[in-house]
Amino acid sequence: MPECDRREFFAGAALFAAAATAAILNQKEAEGGDPSFMNNVPDPVASGEELPTFKFELEKSEGKVIGKSYGKEATVKQLPISKGIAGVSMRLEPGAMRELHWHATAAEWAMVLEGNVRTTVISPDGTAETNEFVPGDVWFFPRGHGHMLECLGNESCHFILIFDNGYFSEFGTFSISDWIGHASPALLAKNFGVPASTFNTFPKEEVYFARGEVPPTTPNAPLQGVKAPALTHKYEFLSKPPHRTFPGGREWRVDSSTFPISTTVTGVVLELEPEGLRELHWHPTADEWQYVIEGDISVSMFGSHSRYRVETLHKGDVGYIPQGYGHSIENVGTKTCRILIGFNTGVYQTIDLSQWIAGNPVDVLATNFSKPAQLFERFPKSDVFIAK
Ligand code: MN
Ligand code: MN
């Protein structure tokens, strides 16, 4: 075929291929509806006549137990509405380590509640970081970055892990012992340049919680020497003053503006005095995952079309509010309550009901509710955020 003919032939073939692709796409469009609305299809779990439960008693669940260490998880399996965020309550006994692993489908955000924890994490650029955490400290590991967690000292440690994917589960967790236990010794020998017999006595199944000596007080240097990353994975959270304070309570908040590596999770700790209320509000860009650290709360959720549901959560319970759903949190106990909240966004946004009303003129409000305009002069002129 002469050069010019060949060029025409290929140009023609390319056009034909493009036309064929367009035809297939058009057919798919016809079957599936307008593709611009694909992401707006109602979630069947949350679009029934009644709102489904949004509460799960996490600490009452059994989870995975090895020795005195455990991991209890809340995923879509335990709490079907929680598609955007999963969480785990983990306790490690002294000398225990959550082995080297990564999460293929989720980033990991965590806050320590009790004890001391040391972590190592590897980044794709070859840098690695070792950090130590006390209660109130936070870590963030981006999706797919390999890490381990170990208990420091002679007391057990307890922390809450938040994952930016409700379908996260152990099936999405890749452990180093599981991998090495299933690769052939010959392959491993070639990979690491050591004799194949090295791997004869390695674990054949996933270790999950490894158990050994209490780690050294001062961490040893990595095999490669210290190569620190540009962005740290650690944030000292609750040792800082609250983000906002009110007579009815206070809020600590950490998102990517103060903890730059945490691009997909925002963390909040809400403390409410008895009768304190985190007012009616919604989050335009994120789902909300709640864990009650201390106290008793009443959580209301509004889901359009007359659907309204209230759940009472106690210490160790988990709640979940899908993106855009109206909600409130009220302390119904006799003590100050503390709630850990995770959002699957690195940039926090909220619209509070008092703020929305304050953003409208009184005549609009009067018409909306068929009430006299002057009634609305008594309403707040800015957001209430936490009421009492
Ligand atoms: Mn992990
Ligand atoms: Mn909220």
Coordinates of C-alpha atoms and ligand atoms in Angstrom, one line a residue:
M1 CA 0.0 0.0 0.0
P2 CA 1.5 3.4 -1.0
E3 CA 2.3 5.7 1.9
C4 CA -0.6 8.2 1.2
D5 CA -3.2 5.4 0.8
R6 CA -2.0 3.8 4.0
R7 CA -2.4 7.1 5.8
E8 CA -5.9 7.4 4.5
F9 CA -6.7 3.9 5.3
F10 CA -5.6 4.4 8.9
A11 CA -7.4 7.7 9.2
G12 CA -10.5 6.0 7.9
A13 CA -10.1 3.1 10.3
A14 CA -9.7 5.5 13.2
L15 CA -12.9 7.4 12.1
F16 CA -14.7 4.1 11.9
A17 CA -13.5 3.0 15.3
A18 CA -14.6 6.4 16.8
A19 CA -18.0 6.1 15.2
A20 CA -18.4 2.5 16.5
T21 CA -17.4 3.6 20.1
A22 CA -19.9 6.5 19.9
A23 CA -22.6 4.1 18.8
I24 CA -21.9 1.8 21.8
L25 CA -21.9 4.8 24.1
N26 CA -25.2 6.0 22.7
Q27 CA -26.7 2.6 23.2
K28 CA -25.5 2.5 26.8
E29 CA -26.9 5.9 27.4
A30 CA -30.3 4.8 26.1
E31 CA -30.2 1.8 28.5
G32 CA -28.9 3.6 31.5
G33 CA -30.5 7.1 31.1
D34 CA -28.7 10.4 30.8
P35 CA -25.2 9.8 32.0
S36 CA -24.9 13.2 33.6
F37 CA -27.4 12.0 36.2
M38 CA -25.6 8.7 36.9
N39 CA -24.2 9.9 40.2
N40 CA -27.5 11.2 41.4
V41 CA -29.4 7.9 41.3
P42 CA -31.1 7.5 44.7
D43 CA -29.2 5.1 47.1
P44 CA -31.7 2.2 47.5
V45 CA -30.6 1.9 51.2
A46 CA -31.7 5.4 52.0
S47 CA -34.6 6.0 49.6
G48 CA -37.3 3.8 51.1
E49 CA -40.5 5.1 52.8
E50 CA -38.8 5.2 56.2
L51 CA -35.2 6.2 56.9
P52 CA -33.1 3.1 57.8
T53 CA -31.2 2.8 61.1
F54 CA -28.1 4.9 61.2
K55 CA -26.8 3.5 64.5
F56 CA -24.5 0.5 65.2
E57 CA -23.4 -0.7 68.7
L58 CA -19.7 -1.0 67.7
E59 CA -18.1 -1.7 71.1
K60 CA -20.8 -4.4 71.8
S61 CA -19.8 -6.3 68.7
E62 CA -17.3 -9.1 68.8
G63 CA -14.8 -8.3 66.0
K64 CA -11.5 -10.1 65.5
V65 CA -9.8 -11.1 68.8
I66 CA -6.2 -12.4 69.2
G67 CA -5.0 -12.6 72.8
K68 CA -6.1 -9.4 74.4
S69 CA -6.0 -7.4 71.2
Y70 CA -9.1 -6.8 69.1
G71 CA -10.4 -5.0 66.0
K72 CA -14.1 -4.3 65.8
E73 CA -15.4 -2.9 62.5
A74 CA -18.4 -0.9 61.3
T75 CA -18.7 -1.2 57.5
V76 CA -21.7 -1.4 55.2
K77 CA -22.0 -5.0 56.4
Q78 CA -22.8 -3.9 60.0
L79 CA -24.4 -0.6 59.1
P80 CA -25.7 -0.6 55.5
I81 CA -26.3 3.1 55.3
S82 CA -22.6 3.9 56.0
K83 CA -21.4 3.6 52.3
G84 CA -19.0 6.5 52.5
I85 CA -17.1 5.9 55.7
A86 CA -16.1 2.8 57.7
G87 CA -14.6 2.7 61.2
V88 CA -12.7 0.3 63.5
S89 CA -12.2 0.3 67.2
M90 CA -8.8 -1.3 67.9
R91 CA -7.1 -2.3 71.1
L92 CA -3.5 -3.6 71.2
E93 CA -2.1 -5.3 74.3
P94 CA 1.5 -4.6 75.4
G95 CA 3.9 -6.1 72.9
A96 CA 1.3 -6.4 70.2
M97 CA 1.6 -5.0 66.7
R98 CA -0.9 -4.5 63.9
E99 CA 1.4 -6.0 61.3
L100 CA 2.7 -4.3 58.1
H101 CA -0.2 -3.8 55.8
W102 CA -2.0 -1.4 53.4
H103 CA -5.5 -0.7 52.4
A104 CA -6.1 -0.9 48.7
T105 CA -9.4 0.9 48.8
A106 CA -9.2 3.4 51.7
A107 CA -7.1 6.0 53.4
E108 CA -6.8 5.6 57.2
W109 CA -7.4 8.4 59.8
A110 CA -7.1 7.6 63.5
M111 CA -7.3 9.2 66.9
V112 CA -5.8 7.6 70.0
L113 CA -8.1 7.3 73.0
E114 CA -5.9 5.4 75.5
G115 CA -2.2 4.4 75.8
N116 CA 0.8 5.0 73.5
V117 CA 1.2 4.0 69.9
R118 CA 4.1 4.0 67.5
T119 CA 3.6 3.8 63.7
T120 CA 5.8 3.5 60.6
V121 CA 4.5 4.4 57.2
I122 CA 6.1 4.2 53.7
S123 CA 5.4 6.6 50.9
P124 CA 5.7 6.0 47.1
D125 CA 8.7 8.3 47.0
G126 CA 10.7 6.0 49.3
T127 CA 10.5 8.2 52.4
A128 CA 9.3 6.6 55.6
E129 CA 8.2 8.1 58.9
T130 CA 8.1 6.8 62.4
N131 CA 5.8 8.6 64.9
E132 CA 4.6 8.2 68.4
F133 CA 1.1 9.0 69.6
V134 CA -0.5 9.8 73.0
P135 CA -4.3 10.1 73.6
G136 CA -5.8 12.9 71.5
D137 CA -3.1 12.6 68.7
V138 CA -4.2 11.8 65.1
W139 CA -2.6 10.0 62.2
F140 CA -3.4 9.9 58.5
F141 CA -2.1 7.4 56.0
P142 CA -3.1 8.0 52.3
R143 CA -4.8 5.2 50.4
G144 CA -2.5 2.4 49.7
H145 CA 0.5 3.5 51.8
G146 CA 2.0 0.6 53.8
H147 CA 2.0 1.0 57.6
M148 CA 2.2 -0.8 61.0
L149 CA 0.9 0.2 64.4
E150 CA 2.4 -1.0 67.7
C151 CA 1.5 -0.6 71.3
L152 CA 4.2 1.1 73.4
G153 CA 4.9 0.5 77.1
N154 CA 3.2 -1.8 79.5
E155 CA -0.4 -0.6 79.2
S156 CA -2.7 -1.5 76.3
C157 CA -3.7 1.2 73.8
H158 CA -7.0 1.9 72.2
F159 CA -7.7 4.0 69.1
I160 CA -10.5 4.7 66.6
L161 CA -9.7 4.3 62.9
I162 CA -11.8 6.0 60.2
F163 CA -11.6 4.9 56.6
D164 CA -12.9 7.1 53.7
N165 CA -14.8 4.1 52.2
G166 CA -17.7 2.3 53.8
Y167 CA -16.9 -0.8 51.8
F168 CA -13.5 -1.0 53.4
S169 CA -13.1 -4.3 55.2
E170 CA -10.5 -6.9 55.9
F171 CA -10.9 -7.9 52.2
G172 CA -9.4 -4.6 51.3
T173 CA -6.5 -5.0 53.7
F174 CA -3.3 -6.4 52.4
S175 CA -1.0 -7.9 55.0
I176 CA 2.7 -8.5 54.4
S177 CA 2.7 -12.0 56.1
D178 CA -0.2 -13.1 53.9
W179 CA 1.6 -12.1 50.7
I180 CA 5.0 -13.5 51.6
G181 CA 3.3 -16.7 53.0
H182 CA 1.8 -17.3 49.5
A183 CA 4.6 -16.4 47.2
S184 CA 7.1 -19.2 46.3
P185 CA 10.4 -19.4 48.2
A186 CA 12.2 -19.3 44.8
L187 CA 10.5 -16.1 43.8
L188 CA 11.2 -14.5 47.2
A189 CA 14.8 -15.6 47.0
K190 CA 15.3 -13.9 43.7
N191 CA 13.4 -10.8 44.9
F192 CA 15.4 -10.3 48.0
G193 CA 18.8 -11.9 47.0
V194 CA 18.7 -14.3 50.0
P195 CA 18.6 -18.2 50.0
A196 CA 15.1 -19.7 49.4
S197 CA 15.4 -21.6 52.6
T198 CA 15.2 -18.3 54.5
F199 CA 11.4 -18.4 54.0
N200 CA 10.9 -22.1 55.1
T201 CA 9.7 -21.1 58.5
F202 CA 8.0 -17.8 57.7
P203 CA 4.3 -17.6 58.6
K204 CA 2.1 -19.2 55.9
E205 CA -1.1 -17.3 56.9
E206 CA -1.9 -13.7 57.7
V207 CA -0.5 -12.8 61.2
Y208 CA -2.7 -9.7 61.6
F209 CA -1.7 -9.0 65.2
A210 CA 1.9 -9.9 65.7
R211 CA 3.0 -10.4 69.3
G212 CA 6.6 -9.8 70.6
E213 CA 8.6 -7.9 73.1
V214 CA 7.5 -4.4 74.3
P215 CA 9.2 -2.2 71.6
P216 CA 12.4 -0.2 72.6
T217 CA 11.6 3.2 74.2
T218 CA 13.6 4.9 71.5
P219 CA 12.8 3.7 68.0
N220 CA 15.6 2.1 66.0
A221 CA 16.5 3.6 62.6
P222 CA 15.0 2.0 59.5
L223 CA 17.1 -0.4 57.5
Q224 CA 17.6 2.3 54.9
G225 CA 18.4 5.0 57.4
V226 CA 16.2 8.0 58.1
K227 CA 14.5 9.4 55.0
A228 CA 11.7 11.7 56.2
P229 CA 8.7 12.7 54.1
A230 CA 7.9 16.3 53.2
L231 CA 4.5 16.1 54.9
T232 CA 4.1 14.5 58.3
H233 CA 1.5 11.9 59.0
K234 CA 1.0 13.0 62.6
Y235 CA -1.1 15.8 64.1
E236 CA -1.4 16.7 67.8
F237 CA -5.1 17.4 67.9
L238 CA -6.7 17.6 71.3
S239 CA -3.7 19.2 73.1
K240 CA -4.6 22.3 71.1
P241 CA -7.3 24.8 72.2
P242 CA -10.8 24.1 70.7
H243 CA -11.7 25.5 67.3
R244 CA -14.9 27.1 68.6
T245 CA -16.2 27.4 72.2
F246 CA -19.8 28.1 73.4
P247 CA -21.5 27.9 76.8
G248 CA -23.1 24.6 75.6
G249 CA -19.9 23.0 74.4
R250 CA -16.9 23.1 72.2
E251 CA -15.5 21.8 68.9
W252 CA -12.0 20.7 67.9
R253 CA -11.5 20.4 64.1
V254 CA -8.7 19.2 61.9
D255 CA -8.8 19.2 58.2
S256 CA -6.3 19.6 55.4
S257 CA -5.9 23.4 56.1
T258 CA -4.0 22.5 59.3
F259 CA -3.0 18.9 58.6
P260 CA -2.1 19.0 54.9
I261 CA -1.5 15.3 54.3
S262 CA -5.1 14.6 55.3
T263 CA -6.7 15.4 52.0
T264 CA -9.7 13.1 52.2
V265 CA -10.6 13.1 55.9
T266 CA -11.6 15.8 58.4
G267 CA -11.8 15.0 62.1
V268 CA -13.9 16.7 64.7
V269 CA -14.2 16.2 68.4
L270 CA -17.4 17.6 69.8
E271 CA -17.9 18.1 73.5
L272 CA -21.4 19.0 74.6
E273 CA -22.5 20.0 78.2
P274 CA -25.7 18.4 79.5
E275 CA -28.6 19.7 77.3
G276 CA -26.0 21.1 74.9
L277 CA -27.1 20.9 71.2
R278 CA -25.1 20.8 68.0
E279 CA -27.8 22.6 66.0
L280 CA -29.8 21.4 63.0
H281 CA -27.4 21.4 60.0
W282 CA -26.1 19.5 57.0
H283 CA -22.8 19.0 55.2
P284 CA -23.0 19.7 51.5
T285 CA -19.8 17.8 50.5
A286 CA -19.3 15.0 53.0
D287 CA -20.8 12.0 54.9
E288 CA -20.5 12.1 58.7
W289 CA -19.4 9.1 60.9
Q290 CA -19.9 9.5 64.6
Y291 CA -18.3 7.5 67.5
V292 CA -19.4 8.2 71.1
I293 CA -16.3 8.4 73.3
E294 CA -18.3 9.4 76.4
G295 CA -21.9 10.1 77.3
D296 CA -25.4 9.7 75.9
I297 CA -26.6 11.6 72.8
S298 CA -29.8 11.9 70.8
V299 CA -29.2 12.2 67.1
S300 CA -31.9 13.3 64.7
M301 CA -31.8 12.8 61.0
F302 CA -34.1 14.4 58.3
G303 CA -34.2 12.7 54.9
S304 CA -36.8 14.6 52.8
H305 CA -40.3 13.6 52.0
S306 CA -41.5 13.7 55.7
R307 CA -38.8 11.2 56.7
Y308 CA -37.4 11.9 60.2
R309 CA -35.7 9.5 62.5
V310 CA -34.1 9.9 66.0
E311 CA -31.6 7.4 67.5
T312 CA -30.1 7.5 71.0
L313 CA -26.4 6.6 71.1
H314 CA -24.3 5.6 74.1
K315 CA -20.6 5.3 74.8
G316 CA -19.1 3.0 72.1
D317 CA -21.9 3.4 69.6
V318 CA -21.5 4.6 66.0
G319 CA -23.8 6.9 64.0
Y320 CA -23.8 7.8 60.3
I321 CA -25.3 10.7 58.4
P322 CA -25.2 10.6 54.6
Q323 CA -24.0 13.7 52.7
G324 CA -26.6 16.4 52.6
Y325 CA -29.0 14.8 55.2
G326 CA -30.2 17.2 57.9
H327 CA -29.2 16.3 61.5
S328 CA -28.6 17.4 65.0
I329 CA -26.8 16.0 68.1
E330 CA -28.0 16.7 71.6
N331 CA -26.5 15.7 75.0
V332 CA -29.3 13.8 76.8
G333 CA -27.1 12.5 79.6
T334 CA -26.1 14.1 82.9
K335 CA -22.4 14.4 82.2
T336 CA -20.4 16.2 79.5
C337 CA -20.3 14.0 76.4
R338 CA -17.6 13.6 73.9
I339 CA -18.1 12.5 70.3
L340 CA -15.4 11.8 67.6
I341 CA -16.7 12.7 64.1
G342 CA -15.1 11.9 60.8
F343 CA -16.0 13.4 57.4
N344 CA -14.8 12.0 54.1
T345 CA -13.5 15.3 52.8
G346 CA -10.3 17.3 53.5
V347 CA -12.2 20.5 53.4
Y348 CA -14.9 20.9 56.0
Q349 CA -18.2 22.5 55.1
T350 CA -21.5 22.9 57.0
I351 CA -24.7 24.8 56.6
D352 CA -26.4 25.4 59.9
L353 CA -30.2 26.0 60.0
S354 CA -30.0 29.2 62.0
Q355 CA -27.4 30.6 59.5
W356 CA -29.7 29.8 56.6
I357 CA -32.6 31.5 58.2
A358 CA -30.4 34.5 59.0
G359 CA -29.5 34.6 55.3
N360 CA -33.0 35.5 54.3
P361 CA -35.1 38.6 54.7
V362 CA -38.1 38.5 57.1
D363 CA -40.7 38.9 54.4
V364 CA -39.5 35.7 52.7
L365 CA -39.6 33.9 56.1
A366 CA -43.1 35.3 56.8
T367 CA -44.4 34.0 53.5
N368 CA -42.7 30.7 53.8
F369 CA -44.3 29.9 57.2
S370 CA -47.5 32.1 57.0
K371 CA -46.4 34.0 60.1
P372 CA -46.0 37.7 60.9
A373 CA -42.7 39.2 59.7
Q374 CA -41.8 40.6 63.1
L375 CA -41.7 37.1 64.6
F376 CA -38.5 36.4 62.6
E377 CA -36.8 39.6 64.1
R378 CA -36.3 37.4 67.2
F379 CA -34.4 34.7 65.3
P380 CA -30.6 34.6 65.5
K381 CA -28.6 36.9 63.2
S382 CA -25.8 34.4 62.7
D383 CA -25.2 30.7 63.2
V384 CA -25.9 29.2 66.6
F385 CA -23.7 26.1 66.0
I386 CA -23.9 24.9 69.6
A387 CA -27.0 25.9 71.6
K388 CA -27.9 25.3 75.2
Ligands
MN1 MN -4.3 0.2 58.6
MN2 MN -22.8 17.2 61.3

